[in-house]
């Protein structure tokens, strides 16, 4: 069987997944559909919530390689008018439908191929969101005994990327040693004071004043290769003659060095403690999510780069491009397992996370072949 023989079938599967998009931790139909296919192909499959871990061992080698795709969509109403456009207000505006379809395509092909070792496939829930404990889909998986017991040698994944974000539109694959994408910390900061009448501020402990000082102080934090943004401010005041008793702000932080996250967290806590003592109010810092930076393992990245060059030609791949300040929870796998993350050029499409976005069917076969080439090279009989 040739990989090209599967393309039409899996474009239809990609369209099905696109049309039936589901939010993170709620990928019930998506997960069930993919699980049924994997079992049909001969894989053993385990559920971890709505995430799936599939495995297949052939021959006698103890080598293990893992491949990952994410499955969740976003709360965006699609503006495209395709025959397979998403139903309702949820759509695959980040191309996870293509990620899942390409890995499933590779799974069908590899199930009928000869390799020596264990192939592990991860279809991950909730890359785009976190649960009530502040953990994303990848973080939940990494913390599970099921994943830890797999003990894979390497893990690989990719993200489709509009060419507008890539340095050279002619290249198809983008790999990079070291930091590939930034980490992300999100904070909800609550300020609790004493409200009252706006004509008597002397009788109040105005939390908005403290919030303003806090924003001013955190914007003075100087740390190389980080971005700190205040993305929202609110209070419970409903009228002009009421001083609010509480206020809050939302902070987004992007970091390229995972050690910087600890420094920034300590800085926020110190600023909050100082203001709390000075203004006699209560400040609560709630970390909503903490996604590490995506840092490729040099050995895994070099292996992936050589595989791509061999399979598609050296002119189709580059290792020289800037990191992105977007984040990706694949980083959590990379803290536990040697691996590498790649970008694949989605061509001149709409940008990610927009209502006009669509994964390019023309790269579905390319992505599947990338996965297949990694496995057959590493688990060569």
C-alpha positions as MATLAB code, in Angstrom:
seq = 'XXXXXXXXXXXXXXXXXXXXXXXXXXXXXXXXXXXXXXXXXXXXXXXXXXXXXXXXXXXXXXXXXXXXXXXXXXXXXXXXXXXXXXXXXXXXXXXXXXXXXXXXXXXXXXXXXXXXXXXXXXXXXXXXXXXXXXXXXXXXXXXXXXXXXXXXXXXXXXXXXXXXXXXXXXXXXXXXXXXXXXXXXXXXXXXXXXXXXXXXXXXXXXXXXXXXXXXXXXXXXXXXXXXXXXXXXXXXXXXXXXXXXXXXXXXXXXXXXXXXXXXXXXXXXXXXXXXXXXXXXXXXXXXXXXXXXXXXXXXXXXXXXXXXXXXXXXXXXXXXXXXXXXXXXXXXXXXXXXXXXXXXXXXXXXXXXXXXXXXXXXXXXXXXXXXXXXXXXXXXX';
ca = [
       0.000    0.000    0.000;
       1.177    3.516   -0.829;
       0.485    6.462    1.454;
      -1.086    8.241   -1.518;
      -3.775    5.549   -1.603;
      -5.055    6.772    1.778;
      -5.206   10.499    1.029;
      -8.795   10.728   -0.187;
     -10.106    8.673    2.739;
      -8.346   10.819    5.323;
      -9.285   14.128    3.762;
     -12.870   12.974    4.307;
     -12.007   12.067    7.902;
     -10.421   15.478    8.410;
     -13.596   17.115    7.103;
     -15.704   14.996    9.463;
     -13.594   16.050   12.443;
     -13.762   19.669   11.329;
     -17.526   19.615   10.999;
     -17.954   18.022   14.425;
     -15.505   20.163   16.416;
     -15.517   19.873   20.222;
     -14.002   21.945   23.024;
     -11.177   20.782   25.283;
     -12.018   18.041   27.802;
     -15.314   17.567   25.916;
     -13.994   15.743   22.833;
     -16.330   12.793   23.472;
     -17.413   12.122   19.874;
     -13.974   12.910   18.454;
     -12.250   10.596   20.918;
     -14.767    7.773   20.361;
     -14.438    8.065   16.569;
     -10.629    7.955   16.662;
     -10.574    5.110   19.199;
     -12.839    3.000   16.978;
     -10.502    3.546   14.016;
      -7.381    2.703   16.021;
      -8.879   -0.546   17.296;
      -9.897   -1.382   13.732;
      -6.237   -0.902   12.688;
      -5.054   -3.274   15.419;
      -3.829   -0.921   18.157;
      -4.346   -1.370   21.870;
      -6.057    1.788   23.141;
      -6.412    3.278   26.638;
      -8.509    6.300   27.591;
      -7.125    8.976   29.913;
     -10.205   11.150   30.177;
     -10.975   12.062   26.574;
      -7.313   11.617   25.602;
      -6.214    8.378   23.955;
      -2.969    6.428   24.215;
      -2.606    3.726   21.565;
       0.248    1.273   21.189;
       1.472   -1.460   18.874;
       4.559   -3.620   19.295;
       6.193   -5.593   16.504;
       9.200   -7.923   16.587;
      11.634   -7.906   19.518;
      13.295   -4.493   19.887;
      12.849   -2.563   23.142;
      12.899    0.765   21.277;
       9.850    3.013   21.748;
       8.752    6.085   19.800;
       5.711    8.258   20.531;
       3.776   10.544   18.181;
       1.250   13.123   19.383;
      -1.709   15.014   17.914;
      -4.181   17.300   19.682;
      -7.952   17.024   19.160;
      -9.709   20.044   20.695;
     -11.261   23.072   18.998;
     -12.001   26.681   19.970;
     -15.063   28.679   20.953;
     -15.214   30.552   17.637;
     -18.100   30.601   15.167;
     -16.843   29.661   11.715;
     -17.346   32.115    8.847;
     -16.259   29.718    6.090;
     -19.040   28.218    3.970;
     -17.525   24.819    3.228;
     -19.695   21.747    2.903;
     -17.907   20.588    6.067;
     -18.004   23.877    8.024;
     -18.319   23.487   11.770;
     -21.717   23.187   13.344;
     -22.589   25.652   16.109;
     -20.158   28.050   17.779;
     -17.131   25.744   18.055;
     -14.592   25.355   15.247;
     -11.147   23.954   14.506;
      -9.542   27.363   14.134;
      -6.099   25.968   14.948;
      -6.003   22.923   12.672;
      -6.198   20.214   15.318;
      -8.581   18.354   13.004;
      -5.674   18.069   10.556;
      -3.245   17.050   13.289;
      -5.549   14.215   14.359;
      -6.374   13.124   10.800;
      -2.702   13.027    9.759;
      -1.689   10.953   12.784;
      -4.613    8.607   12.203;
      -3.546    8.308    8.554;
      -0.021    7.433    9.665;
      -1.470    4.931   12.139;
      -3.325    3.020    9.427;
      -0.255    2.906    7.202;
       2.142    1.902    9.989;
      -0.181   -0.821   11.270;
       0.439   -2.593    7.959;
       4.175   -1.830    7.884;
       7.087   -3.810    9.258;
       8.916   -2.187   12.145;
      10.882   -3.413   15.144;
       9.833   -1.948   18.479;
       6.871   -0.174   20.057;
       4.863    2.578   18.403;
       2.905    4.844   20.763;
       0.235    7.229   19.491;
      -1.169   10.012   21.656;
      -4.390   11.750   20.684;
      -4.491   14.507   23.262;
      -7.422   16.434   24.674;
      -7.423   20.090   25.674;
      -4.324   21.699   24.222;
      -6.181   25.028   24.144;
      -7.454   25.131   27.737;
      -6.886   24.048   31.332;
      -9.102   22.292   33.861;
     -10.195   23.446   37.328;
      -6.720   22.546   38.626;
      -5.006   24.713   36.023;
      -3.726   21.722   34.041;
      -3.887   21.323   30.270;
      -4.476   18.055   28.457;
      -0.766   17.341   28.071;
      -0.057   18.150   31.720;
      -2.774   15.732   32.839;
      -1.333   13.020   30.600;
       2.253   13.567   31.735;
       1.117   13.330   35.348;
      -0.663   10.032   34.729;
       0.952    6.703   35.625;
      -0.229    5.353   32.273;
       1.992    7.816   30.375;
       4.909    7.501   32.772;
       4.908    3.712   32.438;
       5.229    4.016   28.642;
       8.765    5.331   29.051;
       9.141    6.267   25.377;
      12.622    6.993   24.013;
      11.387    9.932   21.920;
       8.214   11.894   21.292;
       7.422   13.982   18.199;
       4.638   16.349   17.222;
       3.953   19.180   14.811;
       1.740   22.197   14.238;
       0.442   23.493   10.934;
       1.455   27.123   10.482;
       0.233   29.788    8.025;
       3.059   30.865    5.739;
       2.700   34.480    6.915;
       4.311   33.351   10.180;
       7.122   31.448    8.487;
      10.383   33.074    7.323;
      10.484   31.438    3.901;
       7.279   30.434    2.151;
       9.084   27.933   -0.075;
      10.047   25.675    2.810;
       7.639   23.070    4.150;
       9.203   22.028    7.448;
      10.562   24.207   10.211;
      12.609   22.664   13.007;
      14.767   24.376   15.570;
      17.200   23.430   18.280;
      16.370   24.778   21.716;
      13.368   27.008   22.345;
      10.661   26.570   19.694;
       7.781   28.377   21.417;
       7.320   30.466   24.540;
       5.825   29.350   27.818;
       2.651   30.958   29.094;
       1.566   31.956   32.591;
      -1.905   33.391   33.162;
      -2.889   35.134   36.397;
      -6.144   36.374   37.864;
      -5.205   38.999   40.477;
      -7.878   39.943   43.009;
      -7.730   43.095   45.179;
     -10.067   43.202   48.197;
     -10.415   46.463   50.123;
     -13.129   48.494   51.796;
     -15.691   50.203   49.591;
     -17.883   53.185   50.318;
     -19.211   56.512   49.086;
     -17.155   58.239   46.425;
     -17.363   61.509   48.404;
     -15.521   59.899   51.349;
     -12.465   58.114   49.964;
     -10.732   58.686   53.311;
     -13.088   56.121   54.860;
     -12.297   53.509   52.223;
      -9.469   51.207   51.255;
      -9.836   51.641   47.501;
      -8.685   48.425   45.776;
      -8.537   50.162   42.397;
      -5.784   52.462   43.645;
      -3.804   49.417   44.747;
      -4.496   47.694   41.437;
      -3.167   50.732   39.566;
       0.023   50.684   41.639;
       0.362   46.952   41.049;
       0.122   47.357   37.283;
       2.677   50.155   37.367;
       5.090   48.048   39.423;
       4.822   44.867   37.375;
       5.418   46.834   34.179;
       8.786   47.839   35.667;
       9.924   44.221   35.887;
      12.844   43.786   33.515;
      13.537   40.280   32.318;
      15.150   39.373   29.031;
      13.055   37.463   26.497;
       9.731   37.802   28.286;
       6.469   39.601   27.592;
       4.113   40.665   30.384;
       0.714   42.040   29.388;
      -2.234   43.225   31.466;
      -5.152   41.948   29.383;
      -8.160   42.909   31.488;
      -9.247   45.083   34.448;
     -12.597   45.047   36.260;
     -14.334   46.045   39.523;
     -17.669   45.424   41.216;
     -18.713   49.091   41.169;
     -21.968   49.711   39.299;
     -22.295   53.498   39.795;
     -20.232   56.702   39.862;
     -20.888   57.364   43.553;
     -19.650   53.969   44.782;
     -16.043   53.081   45.555;
     -15.652   49.414   44.831;
     -14.764   46.930   47.560;
     -12.979   44.678   45.104;
     -11.201   44.839   41.764;
      -9.250   42.431   39.601;
      -6.914   42.243   36.648;
      -5.805   39.517   34.278;
      -2.150   39.091   33.370;
      -0.593   37.108   30.532;
       3.123   36.340   30.661;
       5.209   34.748   27.904;
       8.674   33.376   28.731;
      11.396   31.673   26.695;
      13.330   30.289   29.659;
      11.429   28.073   32.075;
      13.599   29.284   34.967;
      12.322   32.816   34.309;
       8.826   31.680   35.250;
       9.925   31.169   38.850;
      11.640   34.566   38.933;
       8.530   36.293   37.590;
       6.255   34.496   40.026;
       8.452   35.544   42.948;
       8.463   39.138   41.685;
       4.672   39.235   41.458;
       4.314   37.817   44.958;
       6.782   40.340   46.410;
       5.076   43.316   44.736;
       1.690   42.084   45.935;
       2.939   41.580   49.519;
       4.457   45.080   49.628;
       1.253   46.742   48.370;
      -0.889   44.620   50.632;
       1.048   45.853   53.674;
       1.195   49.474   52.521;
      -2.464   49.821   51.507;
      -3.932   47.488   54.130;
      -5.881   45.445   51.591;
      -5.883   41.783   50.562;
      -4.309   40.712   47.267;
      -4.825   37.202   45.910;
      -2.732   35.973   43.000;
      -4.350   33.007   41.279;
      -2.242   31.212   38.668;
      -4.793   29.990   36.114;
      -2.322   28.223   33.839;
       1.397   27.598   33.693;
       2.513   26.147   30.354;
       6.309   25.718   30.035;
       8.323   26.878   27.042;
       8.603   24.320   24.230;
      12.278   23.348   24.202;
      13.403   20.755   21.652;
      15.940   18.118   22.603;
      19.009   18.577   20.377;
      19.362   14.860   19.640;
      15.679   14.445   18.764;
      15.620   17.596   16.671;
      18.683   16.517   14.710;
      17.107   13.112   14.103;
      13.858   14.707   12.890;
      15.723   17.152   10.662;
      17.712   14.356    9.010;
      14.523   12.337    8.471;
      12.813   15.296    6.786;
      15.799   16.023    4.557;
      15.977   12.383    3.520;
      12.246   12.070    2.874;
      11.503   15.443    1.269;
      14.826   17.066    0.291;
      17.118   19.503    2.100;
      15.555   22.462    0.319;
      12.210   21.732    1.997;
      13.409   22.128    5.569;
      15.126   24.761    7.694;
      16.532   24.830   11.209;
      17.087   28.587   11.161;
      14.099   30.620   12.216;
      13.001   32.620   15.230;
      11.076   31.141   18.097;
       7.400   32.058   18.391;
       5.904   33.802   21.431;
       2.818   31.613   21.159;
       2.722   28.620   23.500;
       2.017   24.906   23.123;
       1.472   22.339   25.860;
       3.528   19.751   23.946;
       6.220   21.379   26.093;
       5.034   19.279   29.036;
       5.933   16.074   27.199;
       9.372   17.508   26.454;
      10.048   17.978   30.179;
       9.638   14.207   30.641;
      10.616   12.686   27.283;
      13.288   13.600   24.733;
      11.570   14.924   21.646;
      11.090   17.643   19.068;
       8.271   19.820   17.786;
       8.040   20.964   14.176;
       6.010   23.418   12.105;
       4.583   22.464    8.719;
       3.755   25.226    6.254;
      -0.035   25.501    5.837;
       0.479   27.870    2.860;
      -1.229   31.222    2.432;
      -4.176   30.574    4.731;
      -6.032   32.780    7.192;
      -4.280   33.162   10.518;
      -4.639   30.748   13.419;
      -7.484   31.300   15.887;
      -9.592   33.239   13.403;
     -13.056   32.410   12.083;
     -11.753   31.983    8.498;
      -9.016   29.485    9.313;
      -8.862   26.016    7.764;
      -6.211   23.290    7.763;
      -4.845   22.784    4.256;
      -5.791   19.341    2.881;
      -2.712   19.489    0.635;
      -0.396   18.988    3.636;
      -2.314   16.085    5.174;
      -0.341   13.465    3.265;
       2.896   15.380    3.895;
       2.313   15.396    7.654;
       1.382   11.703    7.719;
       4.502   10.860    5.741;
       6.592   12.845    8.251;
       5.225   10.736   11.094;
       5.681    7.518    9.104;
       9.275    8.396    8.191;
      10.174    9.077   11.833;
       8.841    5.699   12.920;
      10.295    3.593   10.107;
      13.699    5.250   10.529;
      13.854    4.800   14.312;
      12.221    1.364   14.458;
      13.987    0.029   11.393;
      13.940   -3.808   11.414;
];
